[in-house]
Amino acid sequence: MAGRAGDDSTRALYVISVAAELAGLHAQTLRIYERKGLLEPARTPGGSRRYSDRDIERLLRIQQLTEEGLNLAGVARVLALEAEIGRLRRENQELRQSVQRAVDDAHRQHRRDLVPVQPSTLVQWRRPGPGPRD
Amino acid sequence: MAGRAGDDSTRALYVISVAAELAGLHAQTLRIYERKGLLEPARTPGGSRRYSDRDIERLLRIQQLTEEGLNLAGVARVLALEAEIGRLRRENQELRQSVQRAVDDAHRQHRRDLVPVQPSTLVQWRRPGPGPRD
DNA sequence: TTGCTCCTCACGTCACGTGAGGTGGC
DNA sequence: TTGCTCCTCACGTCACGTGAGGTGGC
């Protein structure tokens, strides 16, 4: 599905008959999906539909969901919720990185504090023995 | 819907006819929803269904979604995805608090570093000029 | 002209809600 | 006995996919 010239998955490449063949659906079904707001293919100046690779993948996802018994209202809703979940997961990932950065900064700050120590203050390193505590 | 004795929204209180009346649905419809896995009311030792306030709220949510045109497969999927979104939002909120805590700690650390500075080491602050790079 | 596109209309199938009908335990 | 519960079966309605039928531009 990728590796196309220009590698732009949103580029409108396929007329409806080709898109239908790629997705394993009837052309008329694609028109129905569009009317229901499930996807919005590009249009040529003349008014014909042109589908991108992203559109094809969306069609395959829609097909999965309808095969699982969802009707088109459910498919529309599920696609929207899945997009929301994607956003939340990304935001989540970024927040985790923020926490990591903040902790790293704290550690760096700590190490910087240790740098000015004079050699005369160095002591031999001992592994912590089985002391009464700590 | 709340404020019940004991205030436990999961307590099984209503027989199917009462639950159906509360939700504005037919008892038989509630049985269908259960068979489709949309909710699982408690059972008495004799085998009769008992619905909780939480079950009633779920029934109302199911009703909303079917009125919006979703079939039951779609409703089941949407409810699961909404639960996932709830989890992600909560996790997200906790991560934000972690970031806030880490930043607060860094500020505290910073303030502590500033305390030991001797007055003799103070220099005038200059804004960085337009140097050749960086 | 051929083969595509566009659209609308109609039919078959299936899901779901509703009701009927018959059973059994407080 | 009455009024509930349990279940299954059948029917009406609606959504959706499919196909036909007619139009128009490369």
Coordinates of C-alpha atoms (C1' of nucleotides) in Angstrom, one line a residue:
Chain A
M1 CA 0.0 0.0 0.0
A2 CA 3.0 2.3 0.5
G3 CA 6.1 2.9 -1.6
R4 CA 4.1 4.7 -4.3
A5 CA 5.9 7.4 -6.4
G6 CA 6.1 10.5 -4.1
D7 CA 5.1 8.2 -1.2
D8 CA 2.2 10.4 -0.4
S9 CA -0.7 8.3 1.0
T10 CA -3.1 11.1 0.6
R11 CA -2.6 11.5 -3.2
A12 CA -5.8 11.0 -5.2
L13 CA -4.9 8.2 -7.6
Y14 CA -7.7 5.8 -8.2
V15 CA -11.0 6.2 -10.0
I16 CA -14.0 4.7 -8.3
S17 CA -13.9 1.4 -10.2
V18 CA -10.2 0.8 -9.3
A19 CA -10.8 1.9 -5.7
A20 CA -13.7 -0.6 -5.5
E21 CA -11.5 -3.3 -6.9
L22 CA -8.7 -2.6 -4.5
A23 CA -11.1 -2.6 -1.6
G24 CA -13.1 -5.6 -2.8
L25 CA -16.4 -3.6 -2.8
H26 CA -18.8 -2.4 -5.4
A27 CA -18.5 1.1 -6.8
Q28 CA -22.1 1.8 -5.7
T29 CA -21.2 0.8 -2.2
L30 CA -18.4 3.4 -2.2
R31 CA -20.9 6.1 -3.2
I32 CA -23.2 5.0 -0.3
Y33 CA -20.3 5.2 2.2
E34 CA -19.5 8.7 1.0
R35 CA -23.2 9.8 1.3
K36 CA -23.1 8.5 4.9
G37 CA -20.1 10.5 5.6
L38 CA -17.7 7.6 6.1
L39 CA -15.1 9.0 3.8
E40 CA -14.7 11.9 1.4
P41 CA -12.6 11.1 -1.7
A42 CA -11.1 14.0 -3.7
R43 CA -12.9 15.1 -6.9
T44 CA -11.5 15.9 -10.3
P45 CA -12.4 19.3 -11.8
G46 CA -15.0 17.4 -13.8
G47 CA -16.6 16.0 -10.7
S48 CA -15.4 12.4 -10.7
R49 CA -14.1 10.8 -7.5
R50 CA -10.5 10.1 -7.0
Y51 CA -9.4 7.9 -4.1
S52 CA -6.0 7.9 -2.3
D53 CA -4.2 5.0 -0.6
R54 CA -5.4 6.5 2.7
D55 CA -9.0 6.2 1.4
I56 CA -8.4 2.6 0.4
E57 CA -7.2 1.8 3.9
R58 CA -10.2 3.5 5.4
L59 CA -12.4 1.4 3.1
L60 CA -10.7 -1.8 4.3
R61 CA -11.3 -0.7 7.9
I62 CA -14.9 0.0 7.2
Q63 CA -15.2 -3.4 5.5
Q64 CA -13.7 -5.1 8.6
L65 CA -16.2 -3.3 10.9
T66 CA -19.3 -4.1 8.7
E67 CA -18.2 -7.8 8.5
E68 CA -18.2 -7.7 12.3
G69 CA -21.8 -6.7 12.1
L70 CA -21.8 -3.0 12.7
N71 CA -24.0 -0.8 10.6
L72 CA -22.8 2.4 9.0
A73 CA -23.8 4.7 11.9
G74 CA -21.8 2.4 14.2
V75 CA -18.8 2.4 11.8
A76 CA -18.8 6.2 11.6
R77 CA -18.9 6.4 15.4
V78 CA -16.2 3.8 15.9
L79 CA -13.8 5.5 13.4
A80 CA -14.2 8.8 15.3
L81 CA -13.6 7.2 18.7
E82 CA -10.6 5.3 17.4
A83 CA -9.2 8.6 16.1
E84 CA -9.7 10.1 19.6
I85 CA -8.0 7.1 21.1
G86 CA -5.0 7.6 18.8
R87 CA -4.8 11.3 19.8
L88 CA -4.9 10.4 23.5
R89 CA -2.2 7.7 23.1
R90 CA 0.1 10.2 21.3
E91 CA -0.5 12.8 24.0
N92 CA 0.1 10.2 26.6
Q93 CA 3.4 9.2 25.0
E94 CA 4.5 12.9 24.9
L95 CA 3.6 13.3 28.6
R96 CA 5.6 10.3 29.5
Q97 CA 8.6 11.8 27.7
S98 CA 8.0 15.0 29.6
V99 CA 8.2 13.2 32.9
Q100 CA 11.3 11.4 31.7
R101 CA 13.0 14.6 30.7
A102 CA 12.0 16.3 34.0
V103 CA 13.5 13.3 35.9
D104 CA 16.7 13.4 33.8
D105 CA 17.0 17.1 34.4
A106 CA 16.8 16.5 38.1
H107 CA 19.5 13.9 37.9
R108 CA 21.8 16.2 35.9
Q109 CA 21.3 18.9 38.4
H110 CA 22.3 16.4 41.1
R111 CA 25.4 15.4 39.2
R112 CA 26.4 19.0 38.6
D113 CA 26.3 19.5 42.3
L114 CA 28.8 16.7 42.7
V115 CA 31.4 18.0 40.2
P116 CA 33.1 20.6 42.3
V117 CA 34.2 18.1 45.0
Q118 CA 38.0 18.3 45.7
P119 CA 40.1 15.1 45.3
S120 CA 41.1 15.4 48.9
T121 CA 37.6 14.7 49.9
L122 CA 37.5 11.4 48.0
V123 CA 36.9 8.4 50.0
Q124 CA 37.1 4.7 49.2
W125 CA 33.9 3.2 47.8
R126 CA 32.3 0.5 49.9
R127 CA 29.5 -1.7 48.9
P128 CA 26.7 -1.3 51.4
G129 CA 27.1 -4.1 54.0
P130 CA 24.3 -5.9 55.8
G131 CA 24.0 -3.1 58.3
P132 CA 21.2 -2.7 60.8
R133 CA 19.4 -0.4 58.5
D134 CA 19.6 1.3 55.0
Chain B
M1 CA -30.5 8.1 40.0
A2 CA -28.1 8.5 42.9
G3 CA -28.8 9.1 46.6
R4 CA -30.2 5.6 47.1
A5 CA -29.9 4.0 50.5
G6 CA -26.3 2.9 50.9
D7 CA -25.5 4.9 47.7
D8 CA -24.1 1.9 46.0
S9 CA -24.9 2.2 42.3
T10 CA -24.0 -1.4 41.6
R11 CA -26.6 -2.8 44.0
A12 CA -29.1 -5.1 42.3
L13 CA -32.4 -3.5 43.1
Y14 CA -34.9 -3.8 40.2
V15 CA -36.7 -6.7 38.7
I16 CA -36.8 -6.6 34.9
S17 CA -40.3 -5.0 34.6
V18 CA -39.2 -2.1 36.9
A19 CA -35.9 -1.7 35.1
A20 CA -37.7 -1.7 31.8
E21 CA -40.0 1.0 33.1
L22 CA -37.1 3.1 34.4
A23 CA -35.3 2.8 31.1
G24 CA -38.4 3.3 29.0
L25 CA -37.9 0.0 27.2
H26 CA -39.7 -3.3 26.9
A27 CA -38.6 -6.2 29.2
Q28 CA -38.1 -8.4 26.2
T29 CA -35.7 -5.7 24.8
L30 CA -33.6 -5.9 28.0
R31 CA -33.3 -9.7 27.6
I32 CA -32.2 -9.2 24.0
Y33 CA -29.5 -6.7 25.1
E34 CA -28.3 -9.2 27.6
R35 CA -28.1 -11.9 25.0
K36 CA -26.0 -9.6 22.8
G37 CA -23.6 -9.0 25.7
L38 CA -24.5 -5.3 26.2
L39 CA -25.0 -5.7 29.9
E40 CA -25.1 -8.4 32.5
P41 CA -27.5 -7.8 35.3
A42 CA -27.2 -9.7 38.6
R43 CA -29.4 -12.8 39.1
T44 CA -31.3 -13.9 42.2
P45 CA -30.7 -17.4 43.5
G46 CA -33.9 -18.4 41.7
G47 CA -32.5 -17.2 38.4
S48 CA -34.4 -13.9 38.0
R49 CA -32.6 -10.8 36.7
R50 CA -31.9 -7.9 39.1
Y51 CA -30.8 -4.5 37.7
S52 CA -28.6 -1.9 39.5
D53 CA -28.7 1.9 39.0
R54 CA -25.5 1.4 37.0
D55 CA -27.3 -1.0 34.8
I56 CA -30.1 1.5 34.3
E57 CA -27.7 4.2 33.3
R58 CA -26.1 1.8 30.8
L59 CA -29.5 1.0 29.4
L60 CA -30.1 4.7 28.9
R61 CA -26.8 5.1 27.1
I62 CA -27.6 2.1 24.9
Q63 CA -31.0 3.7 24.1
Q64 CA -29.2 7.0 23.1
L65 CA -26.9 5.2 20.8
T66 CA -29.7 3.1 19.1
E67 CA -31.7 6.2 18.7
E68 CA -28.7 7.7 16.9
G69 CA -29.0 4.7 14.5
L70 CA -26.4 2.3 15.7
N71 CA -27.2 -1.4 15.8
L72 CA -26.3 -3.5 18.8
A73 CA -22.9 -4.6 17.5
G74 CA -22.0 -0.9 17.1
V75 CA -23.3 -0.1 20.6
A76 CA -21.2 -2.8 22.1
R77 CA -18.1 -1.6 20.3
V78 CA -18.8 2.1 21.1
L79 CA -19.2 1.3 24.8
A80 CA -15.9 -0.5 24.9
L81 CA -14.1 2.3 23.1
E82 CA -15.6 4.9 25.4
A83 CA -14.4 2.9 28.4
E84 CA -10.9 2.9 26.8
I85 CA -11.1 6.6 26.3
G86 CA -12.0 7.1 29.9
R87 CA -9.0 5.1 31.0
L88 CA -6.7 7.1 28.7
R89 CA -8.1 10.4 30.0
R90 CA -7.5 9.4 33.6
E91 CA -4.0 8.1 32.9
N92 CA -3.3 11.3 31.0
Q93 CA -4.5 13.4 34.0
E94 CA -2.1 11.5 36.3
L95 CA 0.8 12.0 33.9
R96 CA 0.1 15.8 33.8
Q97 CA 0.3 15.8 37.6
S98 CA 3.6 13.9 37.4
V99 CA 5.0 16.5 35.1
Q100 CA 3.8 19.2 37.4
R101 CA 5.4 17.6 40.4
A102 CA 8.7 17.1 38.6
V103 CA 8.7 20.7 37.5
D104 CA 7.9 21.8 41.0
D105 CA 10.8 19.7 42.3
A106 CA 13.2 21.2 39.8
H107 CA 12.2 24.7 41.0
R108 CA 12.7 23.8 44.6
Q109 CA 16.1 22.4 43.7
H110 CA 17.0 25.6 41.9
R111 CA 16.0 27.7 44.8
R112 CA 18.2 25.6 47.1
D113 CA 21.2 26.1 44.7
L114 CA 20.8 29.8 44.9
V115 CA 21.0 30.1 48.6
P116 CA 24.7 29.5 49.2
V117 CA 26.0 32.0 46.6
Q118 CA 28.3 34.6 48.2
P119 CA 27.6 38.3 47.6
S120 CA 31.1 38.8 46.3
T121 CA 30.4 36.4 43.4
L122 CA 27.4 38.4 42.1
V123 CA 27.9 39.9 38.7
Q124 CA 25.7 42.1 36.6
W125 CA 23.3 40.3 34.3
R126 CA 23.8 40.9 30.6
R127 CA 21.4 39.9 27.8
P128 CA 23.1 37.7 25.2
G129 CA 24.2 39.9 22.3
P130 CA 23.8 39.0 18.5
G131 CA 26.9 36.8 18.3
P132 CA 28.0 35.0 15.1
R133 CA 26.2 31.8 16.1
D134 CA 24.0 30.3 18.8
Chain C
dT1 C1' -18.5 4.5 -30.5
dT2 C1' -16.6 2.5 -26.3
dG3 C1' -16.0 2.5 -21.5
dC4 C1' -16.1 5.0 -18.0
dT5 C1' -18.5 8.4 -14.8
dC6 C1' -22.7 10.5 -12.6
dC7 C1' -27.2 9.8 -10.5
dT8 C1' -32.0 7.5 -8.8
dC9 C1' -35.0 3.6 -8.0
dA10 C1' -36.2 -1.0 -6.6
dC11 C1' -35.6 -5.5 -4.6
dG12 C1' -33.7 -9.1 -1.3
dT13 C1' -31.7 -9.9 3.0
dC14 C1' -30.9 -9.3 7.7
dA15 C1' -31.1 -7.1 12.4
dC16 C1' -34.1 -5.7 15.9
dG17 C1' -38.1 -4.5 18.4
dT18 C1' -42.6 -6.1 19.7
dG19 C1' -46.0 -9.2 20.8
dA20 C1' -48.0 -13.8 21.6
dG21 C1' -47.8 -18.1 23.7
dG22 C1' -46.7 -21.5 27.0
dT23 C1' -43.9 -22.7 31.7
dG24 C1' -42.7 -22.3 36.6
dG25 C1' -41.9 -20.4 41.3
dC26 C1' -43.2 -17.0 45.1
Chain D
dT1 C1' -55.3 -17.8 42.0
dT2 C1' -52.8 -13.6 40.7
dG3 C1' -48.9 -11.5 38.8
dC4 C1' -44.7 -11.9 38.1
dT5 C1' -40.6 -14.5 36.0
dC6 C1' -38.5 -17.5 32.4
dC7 C1' -38.1 -19.0 27.5
dT8 C1' -39.0 -19.4 22.1
dC9 C1' -41.2 -18.2 17.9
dA10 C1' -43.2 -15.1 14.4
dC11 C1' -44.1 -10.8 12.2
dG12 C1' -43.2 -5.8 10.7
dT13 C1' -39.9 -2.4 9.9
dC14 C1' -35.8 -0.6 8.5
dA15 C1' -30.8 -0.4 6.9
dC16 C1' -27.8 -1.7 3.4
dG17 C1' -25.8 -4.0 -0.5
dT18 C1' -26.7 -5.0 -5.2
dG19 C1' -28.2 -4.3 -9.7
dA20 C1' -30.7 -2.0 -13.4
dG21 C1' -31.6 2.0 -16.0
dG22 C1' -30.7 6.4 -18.0
dT23 C1' -27.2 10.6 -18.5
dG24 C1' -23.0 13.0 -19.8
dG25 C1' -18.0 13.9 -20.7
dC26 C1' -13.3 12.3 -22.2

